[in-house]
């Protein structure tokens, strides 16, 4: 898309190769692997620009707007130019992540999507959002065929701001609840909405509770992903010309939050309304730069237009628990932006 101005963790491990997480040195492109703290609970453990301005199977590898771990342990990467990539470790250790396949996505009429959010269901099918309508479609394991289109509550389709609707998508632990985040408030609202769907006996999803989330001033929600303990990890993002990007990572807890689906104009000040509680984990401007280059002004050269995020593993619990997190930036196919992958580690506490 275009640029715009802690409880314990369950012991779980995702079968994504550890080498992918450390982003080991490639033969081309900048890479940093030193560990440095972004905050008391978040550290940056590496980054890679190896895929920046590359192509695979005559498709530009960039515009990355979503990530998800596939059933086979590989990484699914979604381009907002309607391409779904599979990424994996190069067995020759040339690159930390390398494309293995790509499939073009399309709507029911064969037109490209403004594809922004991605979740891999337990049967290996892909749930993909498009910002245009907004919409969520289910594609088969090949990505070539649409199997289903989820119902979206009318206010979200009728009052969504242009290019600022379903930016994030994630399945909550257990796989029974799907959640999509609106990048910006609906017209008339001052608070972002998080819409959920519950799995039906037939295996599809039906609209369920909705929650309010207040993003920081001048920031929008660029991605959400579920942590194993049920909390949400939320990326808030903004861009100021001549200054660069603001990227903040929050943990959000929906427990105790009100269902806002029946509120027409949502400000968060309505009597009895409780928004999702959020806790700042890190402002990524405070991360070490690791020697990263920047092609435009940035508060920290490590920053770019970060839009994609997924949990790739969780280890331990309590004060020794940690989450491994992989992020990626959307370069918009611009010479002044970079397709960059970041590995972060979040230390959790009881």
PDB file of C-alpha atoms in Angstrom, residues 58-256:
ATOM      1  CA  UNK A  58       9.237 -12.968 -13.533  1.00  0.00           C
ATOM      2  CA  UNK A  59       7.540 -11.525 -10.429  1.00  0.00           C
ATOM      3  CA  UNK A  60       8.908  -8.629  -8.407  1.00  0.00           C
ATOM      4  CA  UNK A  61       9.759  -9.740  -4.882  1.00  0.00           C
ATOM      5  CA  UNK A  62       8.595  -6.814  -2.782  1.00  0.00           C
ATOM      6  CA  UNK A  63       5.505  -4.894  -1.686  1.00  0.00           C
ATOM      7  CA  UNK A  64       5.392  -7.326   1.263  1.00  0.00           C
ATOM      8  CA  UNK A  65       2.349  -6.569   3.373  1.00  0.00           C
ATOM      9  CA  UNK A  66       1.802  -9.798   5.366  1.00  0.00           C
ATOM     10  CA  UNK A  67       3.638 -12.885   6.638  1.00  0.00           C
ATOM     11  CA  UNK A  68       2.404 -16.200   8.024  1.00  0.00           C
ATOM     12  CA  UNK A  69       3.996 -19.531   8.873  1.00  0.00           C
ATOM     13  CA  UNK A  70       2.644 -22.197   6.545  1.00  0.00           C
ATOM     14  CA  UNK A  71       1.731 -25.717   7.656  1.00  0.00           C
ATOM     15  CA  UNK A  72       4.973 -27.125   6.289  1.00  0.00           C
ATOM     16  CA  UNK A  73       7.044 -24.665   8.305  1.00  0.00           C
ATOM     17  CA  UNK A  74       7.827 -22.475   5.347  1.00  0.00           C
ATOM     18  CA  UNK A  75       6.980 -18.804   5.275  1.00  0.00           C
ATOM     19  CA  UNK A  76       4.075 -17.412   3.284  1.00  0.00           C
ATOM     20  CA  UNK A  77       4.630 -13.794   2.204  1.00  0.00           C
ATOM     21  CA  UNK A  78       1.871 -11.698   0.696  1.00  0.00           C
ATOM     22  CA  UNK A  79       2.500  -8.850  -1.718  1.00  0.00           C
ATOM     23  CA  UNK A  80      -0.127  -6.136  -1.910  1.00  0.00           C
ATOM     24  CA  UNK A  81       0.239  -6.402  -5.691  1.00  0.00           C
ATOM     25  CA  UNK A  82      -1.726  -9.660  -5.534  1.00  0.00           C
ATOM     26  CA  UNK A  83       1.115 -12.200  -5.297  1.00  0.00           C
ATOM     27  CA  UNK A  84       1.533 -14.959  -2.718  1.00  0.00           C
ATOM     28  CA  UNK A  85       5.118 -16.158  -2.224  1.00  0.00           C
ATOM     29  CA  UNK A  86       6.503 -19.163  -0.393  1.00  0.00           C
ATOM     30  CA  UNK A  87       9.876 -18.366   1.179  1.00  0.00           C
ATOM     31  CA  UNK A  88      12.365 -20.797   2.614  1.00  0.00           C
ATOM     32  CA  UNK A  89      15.992 -21.094   3.624  1.00  0.00           C
ATOM     33  CA  UNK A  90      18.291 -21.546   0.632  1.00  0.00           C
ATOM     34  CA  UNK A  91      19.876 -25.007   1.165  1.00  0.00           C
ATOM     35  CA  UNK A  92      23.151 -23.645  -0.239  1.00  0.00           C
ATOM     36  CA  UNK A  93      23.096 -20.989   2.540  1.00  0.00           C
ATOM     37  CA  UNK A  94      23.281 -18.274  -0.069  1.00  0.00           C
ATOM     38  CA  UNK A  95      20.357 -16.266   1.293  1.00  0.00           C
ATOM     39  CA  UNK A  96      18.580 -16.378   4.641  1.00  0.00           C
ATOM     40  CA  UNK A  97      15.219 -16.412   2.847  1.00  0.00           C
ATOM     41  CA  UNK A  98      14.655 -17.347  -0.779  1.00  0.00           C
ATOM     42  CA  UNK A  99      11.451 -17.664  -2.857  1.00  0.00           C
ATOM     43  CA  UNK A 100      10.341 -21.212  -3.614  1.00  0.00           C
ATOM     44  CA  UNK A 101       7.060 -20.463  -5.370  1.00  0.00           C
ATOM     45  CA  UNK A 102       4.732 -17.628  -6.303  1.00  0.00           C
ATOM     46  CA  UNK A 103       1.092 -17.610  -7.323  1.00  0.00           C
ATOM     47  CA  UNK A 104      -0.952 -14.622  -8.536  1.00  0.00           C
ATOM     48  CA  UNK A 105      -4.129 -14.014  -6.556  1.00  0.00           C
ATOM     49  CA  UNK A 106      -7.323 -12.717  -8.136  1.00  0.00           C
ATOM     50  CA  UNK A 107     -10.909 -11.931  -7.228  1.00  0.00           C
ATOM     51  CA  UNK A 108     -13.963 -13.705  -8.628  1.00  0.00           C
ATOM     52  CA  UNK A 109     -13.703 -11.758 -11.890  1.00  0.00           C
ATOM     53  CA  UNK A 110      -9.992 -12.413 -12.297  1.00  0.00           C
ATOM     54  CA  UNK A 111      -8.932  -8.921 -11.197  1.00  0.00           C
ATOM     55  CA  UNK A 112      -5.950  -8.286  -8.941  1.00  0.00           C
ATOM     56  CA  UNK A 113      -6.418  -7.589  -5.226  1.00  0.00           C
ATOM     57  CA  UNK A 114      -5.062  -4.925  -2.910  1.00  0.00           C
ATOM     58  CA  UNK A 115      -3.984  -7.851  -0.730  1.00  0.00           C
ATOM     59  CA  UNK A 116      -2.888  -6.734   2.738  1.00  0.00           C
ATOM     60  CA  UNK A 117      -3.683  -9.391   5.380  1.00  0.00           C
ATOM     61  CA  UNK A 118      -2.901 -13.114   5.469  1.00  0.00           C
ATOM     62  CA  UNK A 119      -3.684 -16.074   7.714  1.00  0.00           C
ATOM     63  CA  UNK A 120      -3.007 -19.761   7.047  1.00  0.00           C
ATOM     64  CA  UNK A 121      -5.859 -21.935   8.309  1.00  0.00           C
ATOM     65  CA  UNK A 122      -5.309 -25.319   9.952  1.00  0.00           C
ATOM     66  CA  UNK A 123      -6.153 -27.143   6.697  1.00  0.00           C
ATOM     67  CA  UNK A 124      -3.505 -25.194   4.789  1.00  0.00           C
ATOM     68  CA  UNK A 125      -5.915 -22.887   2.964  1.00  0.00           C
ATOM     69  CA  UNK A 126      -5.179 -19.174   2.826  1.00  0.00           C
ATOM     70  CA  UNK A 127      -7.356 -16.365   4.173  1.00  0.00           C
ATOM     71  CA  UNK A 128      -6.525 -13.128   2.376  1.00  0.00           C
ATOM     72  CA  UNK A 129      -7.876  -9.619   2.853  1.00  0.00           C
ATOM     73  CA  UNK A 130      -8.295  -6.983   0.206  1.00  0.00           C
ATOM     74  CA  UNK A 131      -8.474  -3.334   1.224  1.00  0.00           C
ATOM     75  CA  UNK A 132     -10.538  -2.287  -1.770  1.00  0.00           C
ATOM     76  CA  UNK A 133     -13.950  -3.580  -0.650  1.00  0.00           C
ATOM     77  CA  UNK A 134     -12.865  -4.520   2.135  1.00  0.00           C
ATOM     78  CA  UNK A 135     -13.125  -8.298   1.877  1.00  0.00           C
ATOM     79  CA  UNK A 136     -11.708 -11.624   3.068  1.00  0.00           C
ATOM     80  CA  UNK A 137     -11.443 -14.567   0.684  1.00  0.00           C
ATOM     81  CA  UNK A 138     -10.353 -18.143   1.317  1.00  0.00           C
ATOM     82  CA  UNK A 139      -8.047 -19.669  -1.294  1.00  0.00           C
ATOM     83  CA  UNK A 140      -7.159 -23.327  -1.670  1.00  0.00           C
ATOM     84  CA  UNK A 141      -3.679 -24.621  -0.830  1.00  0.00           C
ATOM     85  CA  UNK A 142      -2.430 -23.720  -4.282  1.00  0.00           C
ATOM     86  CA  UNK A 143      -3.719 -20.152  -4.026  1.00  0.00           C
ATOM     87  CA  UNK A 144      -5.258 -20.513  -7.471  1.00  0.00           C
ATOM     88  CA  UNK A 145      -8.912 -21.039  -6.524  1.00  0.00           C
ATOM     89  CA  UNK A 146     -11.339 -19.128  -4.290  1.00  0.00           C
ATOM     90  CA  UNK A 147     -13.216 -21.459  -1.952  1.00  0.00           C
ATOM     91  CA  UNK A 148     -15.164 -18.981   0.132  1.00  0.00           C
ATOM     92  CA  UNK A 149     -15.767 -15.307   0.796  1.00  0.00           C
ATOM     93  CA  UNK A 150     -16.468 -14.268   4.365  1.00  0.00           C
ATOM     94  CA  UNK A 151     -19.399 -11.986   5.213  1.00  0.00           C
ATOM     95  CA  UNK A 152     -18.288  -8.511   6.336  1.00  0.00           C
ATOM     96  CA  UNK A 153     -20.552  -6.323   8.494  1.00  0.00           C
ATOM     97  CA  UNK A 154     -22.084  -3.517   6.430  1.00  0.00           C
ATOM     98  CA  UNK A 155     -20.664  -0.586   8.458  1.00  0.00           C
ATOM     99  CA  UNK A 156     -17.138  -1.790   7.707  1.00  0.00           C
ATOM    100  CA  UNK A 157     -17.758  -1.863   3.972  1.00  0.00           C
ATOM    101  CA  UNK A 158     -19.889   1.272   3.829  1.00  0.00           C
ATOM    102  CA  UNK A 159     -17.754   3.538   6.030  1.00  0.00           C
ATOM    103  CA  UNK A 160     -14.218   2.299   5.507  1.00  0.00           C
ATOM    104  CA  UNK A 161     -11.778   5.014   4.529  1.00  0.00           C
ATOM    105  CA  UNK A 162     -10.120   4.623   1.146  1.00  0.00           C
ATOM    106  CA  UNK A 163      -6.971   2.472   1.308  1.00  0.00           C
ATOM    107  CA  UNK A 164      -7.273   2.124   5.092  1.00  0.00           C
ATOM    108  CA  UNK A 165      -9.439  -0.892   5.850  1.00  0.00           C
ATOM    109  CA  UNK A 166      -8.411  -4.547   6.439  1.00  0.00           C
ATOM    110  CA  UNK A 167      -4.652  -4.196   6.870  1.00  0.00           C
ATOM    111  CA  UNK A 168      -4.070  -7.002   9.389  1.00  0.00           C
ATOM    112  CA  UNK A 169      -5.423 -10.539   9.751  1.00  0.00           C
ATOM    113  CA  UNK A 170      -4.689 -13.300  12.274  1.00  0.00           C
ATOM    114  CA  UNK A 171      -6.141 -16.486  13.718  1.00  0.00           C
ATOM    115  CA  UNK A 172      -6.321 -16.526  17.512  1.00  0.00           C
ATOM    116  CA  UNK A 173      -4.928 -19.552  19.393  1.00  0.00           C
ATOM    117  CA  UNK A 174      -7.066 -22.631  18.839  1.00  0.00           C
ATOM    118  CA  UNK A 175      -8.073 -21.492  15.361  1.00  0.00           C
ATOM    119  CA  UNK A 176     -11.718 -20.850  16.230  1.00  0.00           C
ATOM    120  CA  UNK A 177     -11.569 -17.057  15.957  1.00  0.00           C
ATOM    121  CA  UNK A 178     -10.318 -14.924  13.078  1.00  0.00           C
ATOM    122  CA  UNK A 179      -9.528 -11.251  13.629  1.00  0.00           C
ATOM    123  CA  UNK A 180      -9.045  -8.435  11.114  1.00  0.00           C
ATOM    124  CA  UNK A 181      -7.833  -4.955  11.987  1.00  0.00           C
ATOM    125  CA  UNK A 182      -8.919  -1.729  10.327  1.00  0.00           C
ATOM    126  CA  UNK A 183      -5.919   0.418   9.519  1.00  0.00           C
ATOM    127  CA  UNK A 184      -7.806   3.632  10.281  1.00  0.00           C
ATOM    128  CA  UNK A 185     -11.078   4.481  12.037  1.00  0.00           C
ATOM    129  CA  UNK A 186     -14.269   4.309  10.019  1.00  0.00           C
ATOM    130  CA  UNK A 187     -15.669   7.590   8.749  1.00  0.00           C
ATOM    131  CA  UNK A 188     -17.207   9.259  11.801  1.00  0.00           C
ATOM    132  CA  UNK A 189     -15.181   7.196  14.295  1.00  0.00           C
ATOM    133  CA  UNK A 190     -12.059   8.241  16.170  1.00  0.00           C
ATOM    134  CA  UNK A 191     -11.078   4.723  17.232  1.00  0.00           C
ATOM    135  CA  UNK A 192      -9.946   1.766  15.102  1.00  0.00           C
ATOM    136  CA  UNK A 193     -12.114  -1.351  15.021  1.00  0.00           C
ATOM    137  CA  UNK A 194     -10.978  -4.960  15.354  1.00  0.00           C
ATOM    138  CA  UNK A 195     -13.532  -7.313  13.800  1.00  0.00           C
ATOM    139  CA  UNK A 196     -13.719 -11.011  14.684  1.00  0.00           C
ATOM    140  CA  UNK A 197     -15.364 -14.025  13.081  1.00  0.00           C
ATOM    141  CA  UNK A 198     -16.156 -17.348  14.802  1.00  0.00           C
ATOM    142  CA  UNK A 199     -15.713 -20.662  13.034  1.00  0.00           C
ATOM    143  CA  UNK A 200     -19.025 -22.280  12.104  1.00  0.00           C
ATOM    144  CA  UNK A 201     -19.815 -26.028  12.273  1.00  0.00           C
ATOM    145  CA  UNK A 202     -19.345 -26.064   8.499  1.00  0.00           C
ATOM    146  CA  UNK A 203     -15.810 -24.771   8.900  1.00  0.00           C
ATOM    147  CA  UNK A 204     -16.308 -21.273   7.560  1.00  0.00           C
ATOM    148  CA  UNK A 205     -16.462 -18.095   9.666  1.00  0.00           C
ATOM    149  CA  UNK A 206     -19.382 -15.894  10.742  1.00  0.00           C
ATOM    150  CA  UNK A 207     -19.104 -12.303  12.077  1.00  0.00           C
ATOM    151  CA  UNK A 208     -18.751 -12.153  15.851  1.00  0.00           C
ATOM    152  CA  UNK A 209     -17.618  -9.591  18.425  1.00  0.00           C
ATOM    153  CA  UNK A 210     -15.910  -6.360  17.498  1.00  0.00           C
ATOM    154  CA  UNK A 211     -13.529  -4.329  19.634  1.00  0.00           C
ATOM    155  CA  UNK A 212     -12.236  -0.781  19.741  1.00  0.00           C
ATOM    156  CA  UNK A 213      -8.525   0.003  19.701  1.00  0.00           C
ATOM    157  CA  UNK A 214      -7.083   3.491  19.998  1.00  0.00           C
ATOM    158  CA  UNK A 215      -3.948   3.933  17.924  1.00  0.00           C
ATOM    159  CA  UNK A 216      -1.427   6.629  18.803  1.00  0.00           C
ATOM    160  CA  UNK A 217      -1.978  10.061  17.191  1.00  0.00           C
ATOM    161  CA  UNK A 218      -1.143  10.075  13.464  1.00  0.00           C
ATOM    162  CA  UNK A 219      -0.475   6.321  13.430  1.00  0.00           C
ATOM    163  CA  UNK A 220      -2.472   3.494  11.905  1.00  0.00           C
ATOM    164  CA  UNK A 221      -2.522  -0.257  12.450  1.00  0.00           C
ATOM    165  CA  UNK A 222      -0.297  -1.840   9.833  1.00  0.00           C
ATOM    166  CA  UNK A 223      -0.438  -5.426  11.164  1.00  0.00           C
ATOM    167  CA  UNK A 224      -1.738  -7.668  13.938  1.00  0.00           C
ATOM    168  CA  UNK A 225      -0.673 -11.158  14.896  1.00  0.00           C
ATOM    169  CA  UNK A 226      -1.786 -13.380  17.763  1.00  0.00           C
ATOM    170  CA  UNK A 227       0.639 -14.416  20.495  1.00  0.00           C
ATOM    171  CA  UNK A 228       0.294 -17.933  21.931  1.00  0.00           C
ATOM    172  CA  UNK A 229      -1.236 -16.556  25.144  1.00  0.00           C
ATOM    173  CA  UNK A 230      -4.114 -14.957  23.227  1.00  0.00           C
ATOM    174  CA  UNK A 231      -2.921 -11.384  23.323  1.00  0.00           C
ATOM    175  CA  UNK A 232      -2.459  -9.462  20.103  1.00  0.00           C
ATOM    176  CA  UNK A 233       0.798  -8.019  18.895  1.00  0.00           C
ATOM    177  CA  UNK A 234      -0.018  -4.794  17.090  1.00  0.00           C
ATOM    178  CA  UNK A 235       2.206  -2.782  14.764  1.00  0.00           C
ATOM    179  CA  UNK A 236       1.371   0.892  14.627  1.00  0.00           C
ATOM    180  CA  UNK A 237       2.912   2.834  11.773  1.00  0.00           C
ATOM    181  CA  UNK A 238       3.133   6.358  10.431  1.00  0.00           C
ATOM    182  CA  UNK A 239       5.184   8.286   7.887  1.00  0.00           C
ATOM    183  CA  UNK A 240       6.240  11.938   7.814  1.00  0.00           C
ATOM    184  CA  UNK A 241       7.919  13.295   4.710  1.00  0.00           C
ATOM    185  CA  UNK A 242      11.459  14.438   5.434  1.00  0.00           C
ATOM    186  CA  UNK A 243      11.442  12.623   8.787  1.00  0.00           C
ATOM    187  CA  UNK A 244      10.627   9.011   7.982  1.00  0.00           C
ATOM    188  CA  UNK A 245       8.675   6.208   9.603  1.00  0.00           C
ATOM    189  CA  UNK A 246       7.339   5.761  13.109  1.00  0.00           C
ATOM    190  CA  UNK A 247       6.955   2.070  14.002  1.00  0.00           C
ATOM    191  CA  UNK A 248       5.716   0.989  17.435  1.00  0.00           C
ATOM    192  CA  UNK A 249       5.042  -2.524  18.693  1.00  0.00           C
ATOM    193  CA  UNK A 250       2.249  -2.990  21.226  1.00  0.00           C
ATOM    194  CA  UNK A 251       0.676  -5.907  23.066  1.00  0.00           C
ATOM    195  CA  UNK A 252      -3.112  -5.618  23.183  1.00  0.00           C
ATOM    196  CA  UNK A 253      -5.435  -7.547  25.487  1.00  0.00           C
ATOM    197  CA  UNK A 254      -9.054  -8.029  24.418  1.00  0.00           C
ATOM    198  CA  UNK A 255     -10.101  -9.494  27.764  1.00  0.00           C
ATOM    199  CA  UNK A 256     -12.490  -7.038  29.371  1.00  0.00           C
TER     200      UNK A 256
END
